[in-house]
mmCIF file of C-alpha atoms in Angstrom:
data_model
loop_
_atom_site.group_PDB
_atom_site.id
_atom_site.type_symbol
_atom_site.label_atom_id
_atom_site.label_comp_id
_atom_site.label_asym_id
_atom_site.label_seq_id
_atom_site.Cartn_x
_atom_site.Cartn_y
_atom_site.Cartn_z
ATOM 1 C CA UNK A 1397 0.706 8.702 18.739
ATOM 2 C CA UNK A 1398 -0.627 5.243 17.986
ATOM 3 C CA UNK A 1399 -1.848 3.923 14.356
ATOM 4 C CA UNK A 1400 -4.938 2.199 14.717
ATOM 5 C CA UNK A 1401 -5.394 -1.387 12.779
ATOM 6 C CA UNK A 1402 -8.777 -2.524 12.003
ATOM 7 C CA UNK A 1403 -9.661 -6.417 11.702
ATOM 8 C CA UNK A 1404 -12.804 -7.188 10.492
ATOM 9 C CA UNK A 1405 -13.673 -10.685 11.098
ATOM 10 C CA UNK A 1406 -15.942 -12.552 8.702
ATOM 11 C CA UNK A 1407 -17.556 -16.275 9.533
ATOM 12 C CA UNK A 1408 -17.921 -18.272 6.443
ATOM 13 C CA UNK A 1409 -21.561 -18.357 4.927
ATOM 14 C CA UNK A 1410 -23.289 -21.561 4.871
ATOM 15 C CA UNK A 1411 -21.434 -24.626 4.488
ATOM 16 C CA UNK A 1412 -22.472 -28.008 3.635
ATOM 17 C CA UNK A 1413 -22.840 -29.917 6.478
ATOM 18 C CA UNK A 1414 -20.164 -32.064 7.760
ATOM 19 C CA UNK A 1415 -20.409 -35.883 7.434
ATOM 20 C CA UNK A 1416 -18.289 -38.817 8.376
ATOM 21 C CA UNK A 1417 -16.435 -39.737 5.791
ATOM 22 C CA UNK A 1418 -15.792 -36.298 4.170
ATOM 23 C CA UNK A 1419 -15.005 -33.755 2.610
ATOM 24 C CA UNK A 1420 -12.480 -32.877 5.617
ATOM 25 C CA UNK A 1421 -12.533 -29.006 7.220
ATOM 26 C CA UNK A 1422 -9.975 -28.258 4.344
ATOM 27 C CA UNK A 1423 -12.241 -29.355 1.392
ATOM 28 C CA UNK A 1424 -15.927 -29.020 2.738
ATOM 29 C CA UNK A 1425 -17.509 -26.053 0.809
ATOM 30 C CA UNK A 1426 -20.320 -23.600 0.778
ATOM 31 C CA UNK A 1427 -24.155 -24.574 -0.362
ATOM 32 C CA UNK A 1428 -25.235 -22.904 -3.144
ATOM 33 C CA UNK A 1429 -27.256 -20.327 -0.775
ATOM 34 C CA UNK A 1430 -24.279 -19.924 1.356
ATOM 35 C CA UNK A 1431 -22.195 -18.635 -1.903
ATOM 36 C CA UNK A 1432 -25.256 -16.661 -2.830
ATOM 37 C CA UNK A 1433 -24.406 -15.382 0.794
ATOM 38 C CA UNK A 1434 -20.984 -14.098 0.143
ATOM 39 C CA UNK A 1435 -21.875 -12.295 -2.976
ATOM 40 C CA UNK A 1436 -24.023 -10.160 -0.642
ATOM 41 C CA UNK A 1437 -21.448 -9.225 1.385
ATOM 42 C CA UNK A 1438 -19.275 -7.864 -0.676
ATOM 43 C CA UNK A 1439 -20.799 -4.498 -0.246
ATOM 44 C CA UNK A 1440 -20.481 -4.674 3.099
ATOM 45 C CA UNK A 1441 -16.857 -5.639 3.168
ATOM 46 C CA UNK A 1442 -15.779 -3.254 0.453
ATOM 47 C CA UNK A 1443 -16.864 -0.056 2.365
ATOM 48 C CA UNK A 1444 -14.368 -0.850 4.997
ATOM 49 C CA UNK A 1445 -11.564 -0.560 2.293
ATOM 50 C CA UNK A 1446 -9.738 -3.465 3.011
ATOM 51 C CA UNK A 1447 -5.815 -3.060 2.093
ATOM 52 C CA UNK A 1448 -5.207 -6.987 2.290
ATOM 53 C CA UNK A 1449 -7.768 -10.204 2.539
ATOM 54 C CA UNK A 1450 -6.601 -13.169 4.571
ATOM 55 C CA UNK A 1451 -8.309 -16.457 5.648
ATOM 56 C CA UNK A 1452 -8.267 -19.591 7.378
ATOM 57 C CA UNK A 1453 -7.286 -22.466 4.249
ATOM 58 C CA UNK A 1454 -10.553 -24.540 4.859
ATOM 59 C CA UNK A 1455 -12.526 -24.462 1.834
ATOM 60 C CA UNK A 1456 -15.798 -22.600 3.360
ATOM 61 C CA UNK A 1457 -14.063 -19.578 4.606
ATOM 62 C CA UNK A 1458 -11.690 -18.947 1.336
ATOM 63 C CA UNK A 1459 -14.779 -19.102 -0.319
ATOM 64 C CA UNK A 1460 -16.905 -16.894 2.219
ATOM 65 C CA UNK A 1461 -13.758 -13.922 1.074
ATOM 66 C CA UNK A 1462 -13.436 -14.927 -2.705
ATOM 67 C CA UNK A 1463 -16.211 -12.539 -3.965
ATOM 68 C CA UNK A 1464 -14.829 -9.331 -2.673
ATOM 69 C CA UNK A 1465 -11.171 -10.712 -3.691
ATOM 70 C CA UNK A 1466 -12.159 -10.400 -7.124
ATOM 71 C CA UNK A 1467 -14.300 -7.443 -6.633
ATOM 72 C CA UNK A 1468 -11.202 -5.321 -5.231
ATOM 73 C CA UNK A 1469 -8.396 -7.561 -6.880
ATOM 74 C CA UNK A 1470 -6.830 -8.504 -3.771
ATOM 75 C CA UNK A 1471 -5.172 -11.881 -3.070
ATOM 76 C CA UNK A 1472 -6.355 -14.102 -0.499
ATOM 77 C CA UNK A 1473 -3.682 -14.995 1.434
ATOM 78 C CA UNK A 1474 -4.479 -18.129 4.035
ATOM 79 C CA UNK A 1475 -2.675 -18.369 7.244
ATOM 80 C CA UNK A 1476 -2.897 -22.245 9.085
ATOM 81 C CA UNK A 1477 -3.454 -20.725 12.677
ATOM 82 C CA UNK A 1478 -6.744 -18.533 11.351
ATOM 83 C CA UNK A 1479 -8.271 -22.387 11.033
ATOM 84 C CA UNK A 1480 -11.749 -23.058 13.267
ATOM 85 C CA UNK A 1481 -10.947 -24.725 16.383
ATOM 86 C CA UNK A 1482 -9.061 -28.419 16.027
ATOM 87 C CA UNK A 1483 -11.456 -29.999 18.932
ATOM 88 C CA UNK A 1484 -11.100 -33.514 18.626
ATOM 89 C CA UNK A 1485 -14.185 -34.225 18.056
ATOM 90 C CA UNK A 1486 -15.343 -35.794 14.641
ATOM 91 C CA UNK A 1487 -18.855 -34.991 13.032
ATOM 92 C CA UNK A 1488 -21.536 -36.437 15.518
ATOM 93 C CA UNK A 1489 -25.630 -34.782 15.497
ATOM 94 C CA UNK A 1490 -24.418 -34.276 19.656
ATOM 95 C CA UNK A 1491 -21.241 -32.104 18.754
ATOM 96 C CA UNK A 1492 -23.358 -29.428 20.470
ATOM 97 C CA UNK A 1493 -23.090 -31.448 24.163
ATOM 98 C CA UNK A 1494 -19.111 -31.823 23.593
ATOM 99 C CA UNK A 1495 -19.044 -27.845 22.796
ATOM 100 C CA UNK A 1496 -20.724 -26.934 25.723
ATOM 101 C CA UNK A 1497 -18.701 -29.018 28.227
ATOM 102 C CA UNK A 1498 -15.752 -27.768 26.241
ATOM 103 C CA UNK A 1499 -17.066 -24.221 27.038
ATOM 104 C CA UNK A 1500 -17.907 -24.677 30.479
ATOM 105 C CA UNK A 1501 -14.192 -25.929 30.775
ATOM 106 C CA UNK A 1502 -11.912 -24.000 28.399
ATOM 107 C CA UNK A 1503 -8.546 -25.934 29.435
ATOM 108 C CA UNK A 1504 -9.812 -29.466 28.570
ATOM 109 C CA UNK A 1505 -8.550 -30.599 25.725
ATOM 110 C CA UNK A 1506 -9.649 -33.812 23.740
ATOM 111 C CA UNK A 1507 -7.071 -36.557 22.388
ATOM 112 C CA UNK A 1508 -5.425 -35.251 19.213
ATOM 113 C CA UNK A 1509 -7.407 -31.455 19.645
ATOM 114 C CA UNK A 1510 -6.934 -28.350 21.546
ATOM 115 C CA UNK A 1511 -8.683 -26.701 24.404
ATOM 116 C CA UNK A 1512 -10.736 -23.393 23.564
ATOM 117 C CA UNK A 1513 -7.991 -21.649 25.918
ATOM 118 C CA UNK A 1514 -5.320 -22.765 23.564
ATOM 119 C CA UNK A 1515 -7.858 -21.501 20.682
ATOM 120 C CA UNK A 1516 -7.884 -18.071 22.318
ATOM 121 C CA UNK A 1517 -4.091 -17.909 22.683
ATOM 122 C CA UNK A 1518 -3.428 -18.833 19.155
ATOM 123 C CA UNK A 1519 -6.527 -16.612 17.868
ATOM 124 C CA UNK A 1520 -4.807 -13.420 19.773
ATOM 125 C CA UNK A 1521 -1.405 -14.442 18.599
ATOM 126 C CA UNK A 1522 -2.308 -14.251 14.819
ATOM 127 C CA UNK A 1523 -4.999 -11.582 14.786
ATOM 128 C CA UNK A 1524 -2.401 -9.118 17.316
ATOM 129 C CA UNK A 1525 0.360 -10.225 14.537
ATOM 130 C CA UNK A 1526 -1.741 -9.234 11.371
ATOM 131 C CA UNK A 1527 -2.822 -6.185 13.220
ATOM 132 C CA UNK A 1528 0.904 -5.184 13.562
ATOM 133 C CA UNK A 1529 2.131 -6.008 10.448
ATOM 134 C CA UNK A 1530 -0.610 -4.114 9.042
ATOM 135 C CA UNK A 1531 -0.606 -0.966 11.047
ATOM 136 C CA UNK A 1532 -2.727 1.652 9.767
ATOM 137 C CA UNK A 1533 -5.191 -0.573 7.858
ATOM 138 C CA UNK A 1534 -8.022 -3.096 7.393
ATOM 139 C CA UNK A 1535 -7.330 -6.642 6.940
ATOM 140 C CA UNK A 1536 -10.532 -8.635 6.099
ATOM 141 C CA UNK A 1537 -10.296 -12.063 7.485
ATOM 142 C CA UNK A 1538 -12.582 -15.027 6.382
ATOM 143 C CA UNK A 1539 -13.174 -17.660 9.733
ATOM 144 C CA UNK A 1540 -14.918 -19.521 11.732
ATOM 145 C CA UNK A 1541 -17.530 -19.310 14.593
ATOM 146 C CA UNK A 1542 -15.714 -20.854 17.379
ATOM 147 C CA UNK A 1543 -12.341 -18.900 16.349
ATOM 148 C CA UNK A 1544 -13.988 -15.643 16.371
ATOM 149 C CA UNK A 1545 -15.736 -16.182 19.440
ATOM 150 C CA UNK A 1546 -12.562 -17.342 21.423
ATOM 151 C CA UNK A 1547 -10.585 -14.678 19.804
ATOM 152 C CA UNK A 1548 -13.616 -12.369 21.032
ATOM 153 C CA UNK A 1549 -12.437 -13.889 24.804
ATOM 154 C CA UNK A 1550 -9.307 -13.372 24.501
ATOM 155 C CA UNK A 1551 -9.359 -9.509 23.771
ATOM 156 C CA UNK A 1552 -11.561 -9.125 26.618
ATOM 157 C CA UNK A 1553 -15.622 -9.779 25.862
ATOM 158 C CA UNK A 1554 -16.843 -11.468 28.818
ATOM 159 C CA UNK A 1555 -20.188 -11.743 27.315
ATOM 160 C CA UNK A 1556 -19.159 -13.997 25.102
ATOM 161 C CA UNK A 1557 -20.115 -17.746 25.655
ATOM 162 C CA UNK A 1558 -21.567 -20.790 24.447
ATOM 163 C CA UNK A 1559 -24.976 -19.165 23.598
ATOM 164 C CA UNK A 1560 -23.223 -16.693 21.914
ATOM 165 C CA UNK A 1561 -21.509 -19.033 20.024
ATOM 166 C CA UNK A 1562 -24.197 -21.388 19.250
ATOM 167 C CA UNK A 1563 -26.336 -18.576 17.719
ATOM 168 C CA UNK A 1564 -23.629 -17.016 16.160
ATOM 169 C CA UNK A 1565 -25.588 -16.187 12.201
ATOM 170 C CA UNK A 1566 -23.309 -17.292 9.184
ATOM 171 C CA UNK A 1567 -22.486 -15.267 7.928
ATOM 172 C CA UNK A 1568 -21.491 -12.627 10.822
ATOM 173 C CA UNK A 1569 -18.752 -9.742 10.527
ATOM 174 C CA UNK A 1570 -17.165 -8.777 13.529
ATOM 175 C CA UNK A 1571 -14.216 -5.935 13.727
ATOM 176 C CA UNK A 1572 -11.567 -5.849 15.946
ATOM 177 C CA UNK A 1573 -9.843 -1.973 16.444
ATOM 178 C CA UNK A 1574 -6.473 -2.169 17.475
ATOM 179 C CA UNK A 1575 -5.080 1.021 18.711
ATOM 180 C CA UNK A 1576 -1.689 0.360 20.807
ATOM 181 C CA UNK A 1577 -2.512 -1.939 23.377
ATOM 182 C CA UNK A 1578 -6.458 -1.692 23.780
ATOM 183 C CA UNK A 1579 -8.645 -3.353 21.333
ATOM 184 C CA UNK A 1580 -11.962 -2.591 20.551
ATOM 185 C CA UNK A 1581 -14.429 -5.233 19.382
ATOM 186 C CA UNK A 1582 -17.931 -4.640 17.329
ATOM 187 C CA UNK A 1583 -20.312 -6.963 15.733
ATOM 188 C CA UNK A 1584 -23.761 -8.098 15.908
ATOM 189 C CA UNK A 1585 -24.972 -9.595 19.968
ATOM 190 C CA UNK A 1586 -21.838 -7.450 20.906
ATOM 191 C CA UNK A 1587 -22.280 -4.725 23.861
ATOM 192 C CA UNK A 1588 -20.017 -1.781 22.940
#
């Protein structure tokens, strides 16, 4: 008999927008609506009963999680390979042109960043590890867009693409069911 784990996958509310010059991905926070944002999910994200709370370290997704850490007293803990996707690309009002080539080619990678296939292999390598370690549970995880939509890929949702991507809401909670070797995926624009 198998033990079924339960991710639920949380993109950060809204963040302030990224500019040259800073804050970096670690630093860059929520606005004040998108921390008004978290507080309302906290509802949300407490039915689930989460027995642990982990999160990419980049500022906007800690603080996406922080409201139902102290509303359940669980500790955050981050984990570097939950982080949003290390393209290559800096802030630039075209990032969205550079996604979708990026998209329509998953194995090209960018000087000093990582293809979106390399995303999906690290975003099942971490999520399938959490999932293990925390067999017979829910883990809430605070994220990123293009990390939840490549992990999305990589446990099997061919539906999932650049439009799906690009109108991905912020926040959006996604779960993951991990039972053995299948895994089932929900969330909103999801076909189950």
């Amino acid at each position: 008999m198998t033990v079924r784990s339960t991710l639920v996958l949380v993109r950060h509310a809204e963040p302030c927008i990224p500019r040259a010059g800073g804050p970096d991905d670690y630093e860059r926070s929520l606005t004040a609506v998108g921390a008004q944002q978290a507080e309302q999910l906290v509802t949300e994200l407490t039915a689930v009963q989460p027995a642990a709370i982990f999160s990419s370290p980049f500022l906007r997704a800690v603080q996406t999680v922080q409201p139902l850490a102290r509303h359940t007293g669980l500790r955050i803990e981050t984990d570097h390979d939950l982080r949003e996707w290390d393209s290559g690309i800096g802030p630039t009002p075209d990032y969205a042109r550079y996604y979708r080539e990026s998209w329509a080619e998953p194995s090209l990678a960018r000087p000093g960043g990582e293809s979106l296939r390399q995303l999906s292999d690290r975003a099942a390598a971490i999520l399938t590890t959490l999932a293990h370690r925390h067999r017979g549970r829910t883990v809430v995880i605070g994220g990123h867009g293009t990390f939840i939509s490549r992990a999305l890929v990589a446990f099997g949702r061919g539906e999932v693409d650049w439009a799906f991507s690009q109108a991905m809401p912020m926040p959006a909670v996604y779960r993951l069911d991990f039972d053995g070797d299948h895994v089932q995926a929900a969330g909103p624009g999801l076909r189950t």
